[in-house]
Amino acid sequence: MVGGFSILLWIGAAFSWISFGIQFAQGAESPFDNLYLGVVLALVVILTGIFAYYQEAKSTNIMASFSKMIPQQALVIRDAEKKELPADQLVVGDIVEIKGGDRIPADIRLIFTQGCKVDNSSLTGESEPQSRSCDFTHENPLETRNIAFYSTTCVEGTATGIVINTGDRTIIGRIASLASGVGNGKTPIAIEIEHFVYLVAGVAISIGVLFFIISVSMRYKILDSIIFLIGIIVANVPEGLLATVTVSLSLTAKRMAKKNCLVKNLEAVETLGSTSIICSDKTGTLTQNRMTVAHLWFDDQIYSADTSEDQTTQPFDQSSQTWTALSKIVTLCNRAEFRPGQENLPVMKRVVVGDASETALLKFAEVVLGDVMDIRARNKKVAEIPFNSTNKFQLSIHETDDRNDKRFLLVMKGAPERILERCSTIMINGKEEPLDSEKAEAFQTAYMELGGMGERVLGFCHLYLPENEFPDTYPFDTDSMNFPTSNLCFVGLLSMIDPPRSTVPDAVSKCRSAGIKVIMVTGDHPITAKAIAKSVGIISATSETVEDMAKRLNVPVERVDRRQATAAVVNGMELKDMSLQQLDEVLCNHSEIVFARTSPQQKLIIVEGCQRQGAVVAVTGDGVNDSPALKKADIGIAMGIAGSDAAKNAADMVLLDDNFASIVTGVEEGRLIFDNLKKTIAYTLTKNIAELCPFLIYIIASIPMPIGTITILFIDLGTDIIPSVALAYEKAESDIMNRRPRNKSKDRLVNEQLAVYSYLHIGIMQSVGAFVTYFTVYAEQGFLPTTLLGVRVNWESNAINDFEDSYGQEWTKYQRTYLQWTGYTAFFVSITIQQVADLIIRKTRRNSIFQQGLFRNKVIWVGIFSQIGIALILTYGLGHVTALNFTPLRFQYWFVAVPFAILIWVYDEVRKLFIRRYPGSWWDKNMYY
Amino acid sequence: MDWLILPVDCLVMPIKILLFYVIFYGCLAGIFIGTIQVMLLTVSEFEPKYQDRVAPPGLTQVPQVQKTEISFVVTDSKSYETYVSNLEKFLKDYSADQQTENIIFQDCGDIPAEYKDRGPYNDVQGQKKVCKFKREWLENCSGINDPTFGYRDGKPCILVKLNRILGFKPKAPVNESLPPEVMAKYNPYLIPVHCSPKREEDADKIGTVEYYGMGGFPGFALQYYPYYGKLLQPRYLQPLVAVQFTNLTYDVEVRVECKAYGQNIQYSDKDRFQGRFDIKFDIKSS
């Protein structure tokens, strides 16, 4: 980011040293001024560099500390002793033990397993846990069952294994290093800053060279011309600006971190603001990543359940007897349990041991019925058959809590069609009725409907075992199944879904009004994906996919005009067969797209497709396999909770709460900072003209130097720094989330209008004000303006100590120099005073200051006071330090520029008024930046 | 304001912009000139508003060429030509034939006397009179008898003058503070000037120093003060003291410091020309 300006300043420093060398060799009287100037310039470059580095390092540190927060430990058997070691100390050949819940510390080959299942989702994208054993089952290490991979988690069971790969050599490590190979272009803001640097450097160099030629042809000495050139460069380069930009970005980064967006790379702050497409994951980002009961079907009716994050009650009708029976099955036929010691936590936040569906049912029951564990204790379990994939049901037999009822209760849940097969009756309003074909039809309809919403449906049935056949002492044997498992009574259906986060629909609609396309990319089934997409608004209520249209019009899919469908659900299988053009067509023609059943690799293809459309793409991801896509994206967003380290490393930003809505806040901050950087740059550029004009007029009119190079540095790096940072705190002028994302090639950070308005309007006005002060100071000391023209050579001559002023008085060289420094100070003070006005007008670009509120941004006032405070300290406090070229200044000179400051304010208000009055007019086109 | 919203045309646009800038910069120039004029109205044409940067006065010498150094070869008239012409040019205004108009010039006597106050600093009474300064007072350094001001003989003259400051009244020094050589010719209405070697080791190289001034006094007489400014005293003649070094050691650099003494004449380390100056002589015999 520092590049261009540093080079210019180095050139300036080099020139200073060269001219020092020449002057020193010639034995001039005060050559050390140039030496100091060179040193100061070099210092400026070095300090800005260090500062930028420090800021970057600080935000990288956040990241480093973040990953250190969870130090990974591994249980290793070394020297016949079990030891806890940090995972990074493992070596190949170590034997490690793993149990449910652990993260696997390296790639290991398993030598002993007991019910071990691993979650490979971060690696392969498979969401179901995979079982592991010691058997070699496949040539491909990714397929074989006896290898567990680094950074995946062991879900249940225990295992022991030998470490075969560590660190970067693990499978994950290799993918992560692959990701680093994916090209990563410049961030949009880096491009903008570069463009701006070129612009300013271009102005600096062309004016510098132009005036070098002019001064040489005006018979100035080459040495003098070089010194002028240094002055012009120093005046033109906004030395403090890059530091300001860095500070502004890191302030925004800090603000975003508070809103759960942790920015790793400062420039990414703005990238999010330019984003035009977000490719979002479904699980965890759009949804709560937690199965929740969404619908119930009993008494031939579908009820909806509350799926929000913080549910405490369920609103559906619970008066029916059937519900009582159903709730009993839900409670009892369930192996999931709350971890102890969480009684004070809300139900939804408690940790549960058990699989996703059972957890959902447990929490649902706990919310509706209260203490589930107590109910289970009162209905003692006497036998149980856990769920397995051949039976596709789960069954348990309980005593009842009714002391008079000695019957056992058999409860069963499972895949609805399998459950229905085993039933002969169905419970309607608490009464058992025979299951005829009509009722079976009703079941089918309900099952289809729930399934069609992308929900996982479970059927529930029960049977009270007759007391005479099954007395208290009856020995239930689950292996021989010495109890009935058919002719049961069907009670109802429950369907579950991973529901969208409650904040997401709002966030998606915000994205839409902000002109950002949200594309869902998920590994899930298309039906589920589409259902979630519809419920969060990624597919809006009115739009249809091609398939929907075909269904509505009752024609084959091929005959539907694809262009008329606004939405599209693309299956991973289809995507595989698509050519790039076809993909582009899909991305182009449909505004609402869902990619389902995609592999993480396909995510990369989708990202590249979006980038071909010229979009700035944000990608969210959590798995290791997402890391190439995260890297490829203009801004990769990793999930802070679910995300793997590889994803976090590849990403530019980490969402600490995994919540899609946080991205939207990020977008808002990003857009705001872009607008505010414009203001900052406009503010900073303005005074460059007021610093440059003195040199130009000095060269052309040969007046005493109005402002010194050192003084310019005091403005650029002293008084102006805090105010320009303060502009980063400015609130948005209008709803920035209601406009389209900026066009990368058209909406530049620094456009022609900004440069022209800053340089040629406000800058010139500032120069006029500063020159009036300058001439006032000289006139009141005896040099009327006309006397000053053309005096440069004699004025600067050391030998002339009786230089005559307008009144015939005679001045020694030192007296003149001291007066010249007073002039510097006056010029400095007037620029400072007018920069206050400049700061105030830069608060808005279109609205009146009074609309924006003069006092809403308190930091601006801190800026103004600091500006004036620093100026006061420099003039009165350091006025006696010769090297700084400041002198104490009569108090009234502080006010000479005030009318010009007011003029600047009024002029800018008029400009804004016309812009608002006549949008699209000539004025608007040329004056709005 | 209708011209603001005219439909945009490819040709109209640049013309409009040009017109805008002509008007805009025209207005700015007007404002600039206007404010400068208003500012000038507050400044008197007869006396400056502030003099804190110009006072206390500097002490300067004639001839003044490039550096404060006088370096020439006695036998080569070309080498001191510039010094001589510089002196001659400066003294032209001091010639008797330039001081004949009695309406401007006033005879202020031959011995130092009290300040001559000439009323307020304005032109209500017209221009102020100016004291005559007779060139003959400078004797050997007047250029009347010796057109090379002693340079021909290796006895260079320099003229010492106190910088003009409007309204400034130098105060004669208090006796005790003066070096003994100056004390000898003490006069209560005189600002004495004395030149001495800058460095101790030059003490024997400087030789005899002759001073010529009003009535033979080596200093500036107070009746020439205060100065009323360019407008009221356009032909003001500031009092001079000529200093001739009659026995300078040749072929070696000799640094001489000349000082004016007065209660309100100060010296500063930063400004080496305030109330004093130093000059380097480098006279080569051949």
GROMACS .gro file of N, CA and C in nm, chain A residues 515-638:
model
  372
  515GLY      N    1  -2.850  -0.475  -0.334
  515GLY     CA    2  -2.805  -0.516  -0.467
  515GLY      C    3  -2.707  -0.631  -0.464
  516ILE      N    4  -2.703  -0.702  -0.355
  516ILE     CA    5  -2.611  -0.816  -0.346
  516ILE      C    6  -2.688  -0.945  -0.368
  517LYS      N    7  -2.633  -1.026  -0.459
  517LYS     CA    8  -2.697  -1.152  -0.490
  517LYS      C    9  -2.647  -1.255  -0.389
  518VAL      N   10  -2.741  -1.328  -0.329
  518VAL     CA   11  -2.700  -1.431  -0.234
  518VAL      C   12  -2.720  -1.567  -0.300
  519ILE      N   13  -2.614  -1.642  -0.313
  519ILE     CA   14  -2.622  -1.775  -0.371
  519ILE      C   15  -2.595  -1.876  -0.261
  520MET      N   16  -2.683  -1.976  -0.254
  520MET     CA   17  -2.660  -2.077  -0.152
  520MET      C   18  -2.586  -2.194  -0.214
  521VAL      N   19  -2.480  -2.236  -0.150
  521VAL     CA   20  -2.404  -2.351  -0.197
  521VAL      C   21  -2.399  -2.450  -0.082
  522THR      N   22  -2.458  -2.566  -0.103
  522THR     CA   23  -2.464  -2.661   0.008
  522THR      C   24  -2.445  -2.803  -0.040
  523GLY      N   25  -2.405  -2.886   0.053
  523GLY     CA   26  -2.392  -3.027   0.020
  523GLY      C   27  -2.521  -3.102   0.041
  524ASP      N   28  -2.622  -3.029   0.091
  524ASP     CA   29  -2.748  -3.094   0.125
  524ASP      C   30  -2.832  -3.133   0.004
  525HIS      N   31  -2.937  -3.206   0.035
  525HIS     CA   32  -3.032  -3.249  -0.066
  525HIS      C   33  -3.103  -3.128  -0.126
  526PRO      N   34  -3.130  -3.129  -0.258
  526PRO     CA   35  -3.193  -3.013  -0.321
  526PRO      C   36  -3.323  -2.971  -0.255
  527ILE      N   37  -3.402  -3.069  -0.212
  527ILE     CA   38  -3.533  -3.034  -0.154
  527ILE      C   39  -3.514  -2.956  -0.025
  528THR      N   40  -3.426  -3.009   0.061
  528THR     CA   41  -3.398  -2.939   0.186
  528THR      C   42  -3.340  -2.801   0.155
  529ALA      N   43  -3.244  -2.797   0.063
  529ALA     CA   44  -3.179  -2.672   0.029
  529ALA      C   45  -3.281  -2.570  -0.019
  530LYS      N   46  -3.370  -2.616  -0.105
  530LYS     CA   47  -3.469  -2.525  -0.160
  530LYS      C   48  -3.563  -2.477  -0.050
  531ALA      N   49  -3.601  -2.570   0.039
  531ALA     CA   50  -3.693  -2.531   0.146
  531ALA      C   51  -3.630  -2.422   0.233
  532ILE      N   52  -3.504  -2.444   0.268
  532ILE     CA   53  -3.436  -2.343   0.351
  532ILE      C   54  -3.420  -2.213   0.272
  533ALA      N   55  -3.383  -2.226   0.146
  533ALA     CA   56  -3.365  -2.106   0.062
  533ALA      C   57  -3.494  -2.026   0.059
  534LYS      N   58  -3.607  -2.098   0.049
  534LYS     CA   59  -3.735  -2.028   0.046
  534LYS      C   60  -3.764  -1.963   0.180
  535SER      N   61  -3.733  -2.036   0.286
  535SER     CA   62  -3.771  -1.980   0.416
  535SER      C   63  -3.683  -1.863   0.457
  536VAL      N   64  -3.562  -1.853   0.402
  536VAL     CA   65  -3.481  -1.736   0.437
  536VAL      C   66  -3.490  -1.628   0.330
  537GLY      N   67  -3.556  -1.659   0.220
  537GLY     CA   68  -3.576  -1.555   0.118
  537GLY      C   69  -3.471  -1.554   0.009
  538ILE      N   70  -3.380  -1.651   0.009
  538ILE     CA   71  -3.285  -1.657  -0.102
  538ILE      C   72  -3.361  -1.686  -0.229
  539ILE      N   73  -3.463  -1.772  -0.218
  539ILE     CA   74  -3.561  -1.783  -0.326
  539ILE      C   75  -3.687  -1.714  -0.274
  540SER      N   76  -3.727  -1.606  -0.340
  540SER     CA   77  -3.837  -1.529  -0.284
  540SER      C   78  -3.969  -1.601  -0.311
  541ALA      N   79  -4.071  -1.561  -0.236
  541ALA     CA   80  -4.198  -1.633  -0.235
  541ALA      C   81  -4.258  -1.642  -0.374
  542THR      N   82  -4.239  -1.541  -0.457
  542THR     CA   83  -4.308  -1.537  -0.585
  542THR      C   84  -4.231  -1.602  -0.699
  543SER      N   85  -4.102  -1.625  -0.680
  543SER     CA   86  -4.027  -1.672  -0.796
  543SER      C   87  -4.032  -1.824  -0.806
  544GLU      N   88  -4.011  -1.869  -0.928
  544GLU     CA   89  -4.024  -2.012  -0.955
  544GLU      C   90  -3.898  -2.065  -1.020
  545THR      N   91  -3.872  -2.193  -0.998
  545THR     CA   92  -3.766  -2.257  -1.072
  545THR      C   93  -3.826  -2.315  -1.200
  546VAL      N   94  -3.740  -2.361  -1.286
  546VAL     CA   95  -3.788  -2.421  -1.411
  546VAL      C   96  -3.883  -2.538  -1.381
  547GLU      N   97  -3.843  -2.615  -1.280
  547GLU     CA   98  -3.924  -2.731  -1.243
  547GLU      C   99  -4.062  -2.689  -1.193
  548ASP      N  100  -4.063  -2.580  -1.112
  548ASP     CA  101  -4.191  -2.529  -1.062
  548ASP      C  102  -4.281  -2.487  -1.177
  549MET      N  103  -4.220  -2.418  -1.275
  549MET     CA  104  -4.300  -2.371  -1.389
  549MET      C  105  -4.356  -2.488  -1.466
  550ALA      N  106  -4.270  -2.590  -1.485
  550ALA     CA  107  -4.314  -2.706  -1.560
  550ALA      C  108  -4.433  -2.771  -1.490
  551LYS      N  109  -4.424  -2.776  -1.358
  551LYS     CA  110  -4.530  -2.837  -1.280
  551LYS      C  111  -4.659  -2.756  -1.292
  552ARG      N  112  -4.642  -2.624  -1.284
  552ARG     CA  113  -4.762  -2.537  -1.288
  552ARG      C  114  -4.827  -2.542  -1.427
  553LEU      N  115  -4.741  -2.534  -1.531
  553LEU     CA  116  -4.796  -2.532  -1.666
  553LEU      C  117  -4.828  -2.671  -1.717
  554ASN      N  118  -4.783  -2.770  -1.637
  554ASN     CA  119  -4.808  -2.908  -1.676
  554ASN      C  120  -4.746  -2.942  -1.810
  555VAL      N  121  -4.623  -2.902  -1.830
  555VAL     CA  122  -4.550  -2.937  -1.952
  555VAL      C  123  -4.417  -2.999  -1.909
  556PRO      N  124  -4.352  -3.071  -1.996
  556PRO     CA  125  -4.221  -3.127  -1.960
  556PRO      C  126  -4.119  -3.015  -1.935
  557VAL      N  127  -4.023  -3.044  -1.850
  557VAL     CA  128  -3.924  -2.945  -1.811
  557VAL      C  129  -3.852  -2.884  -1.931
  558GLU      N  130  -3.828  -2.967  -2.034
  558GLU     CA  131  -3.751  -2.920  -2.149
  558GLU      C  132  -3.822  -2.809  -2.225
  559ARG      N  133  -3.956  -2.806  -2.215
  559ARG     CA  134  -4.029  -2.710  -2.297
  559ARG      C  135  -4.050  -2.574  -2.228
  560VAL      N  136  -4.002  -2.566  -2.105
  560VAL     CA  137  -4.019  -2.439  -2.034
  560VAL      C  138  -3.909  -2.343  -2.078
  561ASP      N  139  -3.945  -2.215  -2.094
  561ASP     CA  140  -3.844  -2.115  -2.128
  561ASP      C  141  -3.762  -2.085  -2.003
  562ARG      N  142  -3.636  -2.126  -2.011
  562ARG     CA  143  -3.551  -2.115  -1.891
  562ARG      C  144  -3.534  -1.971  -1.845
  563ARG      N  145  -3.542  -1.879  -1.940
  563ARG     CA  146  -3.517  -1.740  -1.903
  563ARG      C  147  -3.626  -1.680  -1.815
  564GLN      N  148  -3.744  -1.743  -1.821
  564GLN     CA  149  -3.853  -1.685  -1.743
  564GLN      C  150  -3.845  -1.720  -1.596
  565ALA      N  151  -3.767  -1.825  -1.568
  565ALA     CA  152  -3.755  -1.865  -1.428
  565ALA      C  153  -3.650  -1.778  -1.361
  566THR      N  154  -3.688  -1.712  -1.251
  566THR     CA  155  -3.591  -1.627  -1.184
  566THR      C  156  -3.502  -1.709  -1.092
  567ALA      N  157  -3.559  -1.820  -1.043
  567ALA     CA  158  -3.484  -1.900  -0.948
  567ALA      C  159  -3.430  -2.025  -1.015
  568ALA      N  160  -3.326  -2.081  -0.957
  568ALA     CA  161  -3.275  -2.207  -1.008
  568ALA      C  162  -3.216  -2.285  -0.893
  569VAL      N  163  -3.245  -2.416  -0.894
  569VAL     CA  164  -3.179  -2.505  -0.799
  569VAL      C  165  -3.094  -2.597  -0.882
  570VAL      N  166  -2.962  -2.587  -0.867
  570VAL     CA  167  -2.872  -2.666  -0.949
  570VAL      C  168  -2.813  -2.775  -0.863
  571ASN      N  169  -2.828  -2.897  -0.914
  571ASN     CA  170  -2.775  -3.012  -0.844
  571ASN      C  171  -2.628  -3.028  -0.877
  572GLY      N  172  -2.553  -3.079  -0.779
  572GLY     CA  173  -2.411  -3.101  -0.802
  572GLY      C  174  -2.384  -3.189  -0.922
  573MET      N  175  -2.472  -3.288  -0.944
  573MET     CA  176  -2.455  -3.377  -1.057
  573MET      C  177  -2.469  -3.301  -1.189
  574GLU      N  178  -2.569  -3.214  -1.194
  574GLU     CA  179  -2.588  -3.132  -1.314
  574GLU      C  180  -2.467  -3.043  -1.338
  575LEU      N  181  -2.420  -2.984  -1.227
  575LEU     CA  182  -2.308  -2.892  -1.236
  575LEU      C  183  -2.185  -2.959  -1.296
  576LYS      N  184  -2.169  -3.087  -1.260
  576LYS     CA  185  -2.054  -3.162  -1.309
  576LYS      C  186  -2.053  -3.170  -1.461
  577ASP      N  187  -2.174  -3.182  -1.518
  577ASP     CA  188  -2.184  -3.198  -1.664
  577ASP      C  189  -2.189  -3.066  -1.738
  578MET      N  190  -2.196  -2.956  -1.665
  578MET     CA  191  -2.211  -2.827  -1.732
  578MET      C  192  -2.078  -2.777  -1.787
  579SER      N  193  -2.086  -2.710  -1.901
  579SER     CA  194  -1.968  -2.642  -1.950
  579SER      C  195  -1.962  -2.505  -1.880
  580LEU      N  196  -1.848  -2.439  -1.897
  580LEU     CA  197  -1.834  -2.308  -1.833
  580LEU      C  198  -1.939  -2.210  -1.883
  581GLN      N  199  -1.968  -2.218  -2.015
  581GLN     CA  200  -2.068  -2.127  -2.071
  581GLN      C  201  -2.204  -2.151  -2.008
  582GLN      N  202  -2.234  -2.279  -1.991
  582GLN     CA  203  -2.365  -2.311  -1.932
  582GLN      C  204  -2.373  -2.257  -1.790
  583LEU      N  205  -2.263  -2.270  -1.717
  583LEU     CA  206  -2.261  -2.219  -1.580
  583LEU      C  207  -2.279  -2.067  -1.580
  584ASP      N  208  -2.205  -2.002  -1.671
  584ASP     CA  209  -2.218  -1.857  -1.682
  584ASP      C  210  -2.362  -1.818  -1.711
  585GLU      N  211  -2.424  -1.898  -1.798
  585GLU     CA  212  -2.563  -1.870  -1.835
  585GLU      C  213  -2.654  -1.879  -1.713
  586VAL      N  214  -2.632  -1.984  -1.635
  586VAL     CA  215  -2.714  -2.001  -1.514
  586VAL      C  216  -2.692  -1.883  -1.421
  587LEU      N  217  -2.565  -1.847  -1.400
  587LEU     CA  218  -2.534  -1.739  -1.307
  587LEU      C  219  -2.591  -1.607  -1.356
  588CYS      N  220  -2.594  -1.593  -1.488
  588CYS     CA  221  -2.639  -1.468  -1.548
  588CYS      C  222  -2.792  -1.456  -1.548
  589ASN      N  223  -2.857  -1.566  -1.585
  589ASN     CA  224  -3.000  -1.558  -1.611
  589ASN      C  225  -3.087  -1.563  -1.487
  590HIS      N  226  -3.037  -1.626  -1.384
  590HIS     CA  227  -3.120  -1.642  -1.265
  590HIS      C  228  -3.069  -1.552  -1.155
  591SER      N  229  -3.161  -1.486  -1.090
  591SER     CA  230  -3.117  -1.398  -0.982
  591SER      C  231  -3.114  -1.471  -0.849
  592GLU      N  232  -3.184  -1.584  -0.844
  592GLU     CA  233  -3.189  -1.656  -0.717
  592GLU      C  234  -3.143  -1.798  -0.743
  593ILE      N  235  -3.026  -1.831  -0.694
  593ILE     CA  236  -2.968  -1.960  -0.727
  593ILE      C  237  -2.932  -2.038  -0.601
  594VAL      N  238  -2.963  -2.166  -0.606
  594VAL     CA  239  -2.921  -2.256  -0.500
  594VAL      C  240  -2.843  -2.369  -0.564
  595PHE      N  241  -2.723  -2.392  -0.516
  595PHE     CA  242  -2.647  -2.508  -0.561
  595PHE      C  243  -2.656  -2.613  -0.451
  596ALA      N  244  -2.711  -2.729  -0.485
  596ALA     CA  245  -2.727  -2.833  -0.384
  596ALA      C  246  -2.638  -2.950  -0.419
  597ARG      N  247  -2.613  -3.033  -0.318
  597ARG     CA  248  -2.531  -3.153  -0.336
  597ARG      C  249  -2.401  -3.122  -0.407
  598THR      N  250  -2.343  -3.008  -0.374
  598THR     CA  251  -2.217  -2.973  -0.438
  598THR      C  252  -2.104  -3.022  -0.351
  599SER      N  253  -1.998  -3.059  -0.417
  599SER     CA  254  -1.878  -3.095  -0.342
  599SER      C  255  -1.801  -2.965  -0.319
  600PRO      N  256  -1.718  -2.964  -0.217
  600PRO     CA  257  -1.644  -2.840  -0.192
  600PRO      C  258  -1.561  -2.796  -0.313
  601GLN      N  259  -1.517  -2.891  -0.394
  601GLN     CA  260  -1.440  -2.853  -0.513
  601GLN      C  261  -1.524  -2.770  -0.609
  602GLN      N  262  -1.652  -2.807  -0.618
  602GLN     CA  263  -1.739  -2.735  -0.712
  602GLN      C  264  -1.760  -2.591  -0.667
  603LYS      N  265  -1.741  -2.569  -0.537
  603LYS     CA  266  -1.754  -2.434  -0.485
  603LYS      C  267  -1.655  -2.341  -0.556
  604LEU      N  268  -1.534  -2.394  -0.578
  604LEU     CA  269  -1.431  -2.315  -0.644
  604LEU      C  270  -1.476  -2.277  -0.785
  605ILE      N  271  -1.539  -2.376  -0.855
  605ILE     CA  272  -1.586  -2.350  -0.991
  605ILE      C  273  -1.693  -2.241  -0.989
  606ILE      N  274  -1.781  -2.249  -0.890
  606ILE     CA  275  -1.889  -2.150  -0.881
  606ILE      C  276  -1.830  -2.011  -0.855
  607VAL      N  277  -1.734  -2.005  -0.764
  607VAL     CA  278  -1.670  -1.876  -0.733
  607VAL      C  279  -1.606  -1.818  -0.857
  608GLU      N  280  -1.535  -1.902  -0.931
  608GLU     CA  281  -1.469  -1.853  -1.052
  608GLU      C  282  -1.572  -1.805  -1.153
  609GLY      N  283  -1.683  -1.880  -1.161
  609GLY     CA  284  -1.791  -1.839  -1.251
  609GLY      C  285  -1.843  -1.701  -1.216
  610CYS      N  286  -1.864  -1.677  -1.088
  610CYS     CA  287  -1.914  -1.546  -1.046
  610CYS      C  288  -1.814  -1.437  -1.078
  611GLN      N  289  -1.686  -1.469  -1.058
  611GLN     CA  290  -1.584  -1.367  -1.084
  611GLN      C  291  -1.574  -1.335  -1.232
  612ARG      N  292  -1.607  -1.435  -1.316
  612ARG     CA  293  -1.608  -1.408  -1.460
  612ARG      C  294  -1.714  -1.305  -1.495
  613GLN      N  295  -1.820  -1.297  -1.413
  613GLN     CA  296  -1.924  -1.198  -1.438
  613GLN      C  297  -1.880  -1.058  -1.395
  614GLY      N  298  -1.759  -1.048  -1.341
  614GLY     CA  299  -1.710  -0.919  -1.295
  614GLY      C  300  -1.754  -0.886  -1.154
  615ALA      N  301  -1.804  -0.987  -1.085
  615ALA     CA  302  -1.855  -0.960  -0.951
  615ALA      C  303  -1.742  -0.968  -0.848
  616VAL      N  304  -1.762  -0.894  -0.740
  616VAL     CA  305  -1.676  -0.912  -0.624
  616VAL      C  306  -1.745  -1.015  -0.536
  617VAL      N  307  -1.677  -1.129  -0.516
  617VAL     CA  308  -1.744  -1.244  -0.456
  617VAL      C  309  -1.697  -1.267  -0.313
  618ALA      N  310  -1.793  -1.279  -0.225
  618ALA     CA  311  -1.762  -1.321  -0.089
  618ALA      C  312  -1.805  -1.465  -0.075
  619VAL      N  313  -1.721  -1.546  -0.013
  619VAL     CA  314  -1.753  -1.688   0.003
  619VAL      C  315  -1.744  -1.723   0.151
  620THR      N  316  -1.844  -1.795   0.198
  620THR     CA  317  -1.833  -1.844   0.334
  620THR      C  318  -1.800  -1.991   0.330
  621GLY      N  319  -1.728  -2.037   0.429
  621GLY     CA  320  -1.694  -2.178   0.430
  621GLY      C  321  -1.637  -2.217   0.564
  622ASP      N  322  -1.640  -2.345   0.592
  622ASP     CA  323  -1.582  -2.389   0.718
  622ASP      C  324  -1.485  -2.504   0.701
  623GLY      N  325  -1.507  -2.587   0.598
  623GLY     CA  326  -1.425  -2.707   0.584
  623GLY      C  327  -1.289  -2.677   0.524
  624VAL      N  328  -1.201  -2.777   0.539
  624VAL     CA  329  -1.069  -2.764   0.480
  624VAL      C  330  -1.080  -2.755   0.329
  625ASN      N  331  -1.173  -2.833   0.275
  625ASN     CA  332  -1.187  -2.833   0.131
  625ASN      C  333  -1.240  -2.702   0.077
  626ASP      N  334  -1.296  -2.621   0.164
  626ASP     CA  335  -1.343  -2.490   0.120
  626ASP      C  336  -1.228  -2.394   0.102
  627SER      N  337  -1.112  -2.429   0.158
  627SER     CA  338  -1.007  -2.328   0.162
  627SER      C  339  -0.962  -2.278   0.025
  628PRO      N  340  -0.954  -2.364  -0.078
  628PRO     CA  341  -0.922  -2.306  -0.209
  628PRO      C  342  -1.026  -2.203  -0.254
  629ALA      N  343  -1.154  -2.232  -0.232
  629ALA     CA  344  -1.259  -2.137  -0.271
  629ALA      C  345  -1.250  -2.010  -0.188
  630LEU      N  346  -1.220  -2.025  -0.060
  630LEU     CA  347  -1.208  -1.908   0.027
  630LEU      C  348  -1.094  -1.819  -0.020
  631LYS      N  349  -0.988  -1.886  -0.062
  631LYS     CA  350  -0.871  -1.813  -0.108
  631LYS      C  351  -0.901  -1.745  -0.241
  632LYS      N  352  -0.972  -1.817  -0.325
  632LYS     CA  353  -1.002  -1.766  -0.459
  632LYS      C  354  -1.098  -1.647  -0.451
  633ALA      N  355  -1.188  -1.652  -0.357
  633ALA     CA  356  -1.288  -1.546  -0.346
  633ALA      C  357  -1.220  -1.413  -0.320
  634ASP      N  358  -1.290  -1.304  -0.355
  634ASP     CA  359  -1.236  -1.172  -0.326
  634ASP      C  360  -1.227  -1.152  -0.176
  635ILE      N  361  -1.326  -1.206  -0.109
  635ILE     CA  362  -1.314  -1.209   0.036
  635ILE      C  363  -1.367  -1.342   0.087
  636GLY      N  364  -1.280  -1.417   0.151
  636GLY     CA  365  -1.318  -1.546   0.207
  636GLY      C  366  -1.359  -1.526   0.351
  637ILE      N  367  -1.472  -1.582   0.385
  637ILE     CA  368  -1.522  -1.566   0.521
  637ILE      C  369  -1.529  -1.703   0.585
  638ALA      N  370  -1.453  -1.723   0.689
  638ALA     CA  371  -1.452  -1.853   0.755
  638ALA      C  372  -1.540  -1.846   0.879
   0.00000   0.00000   0.00000
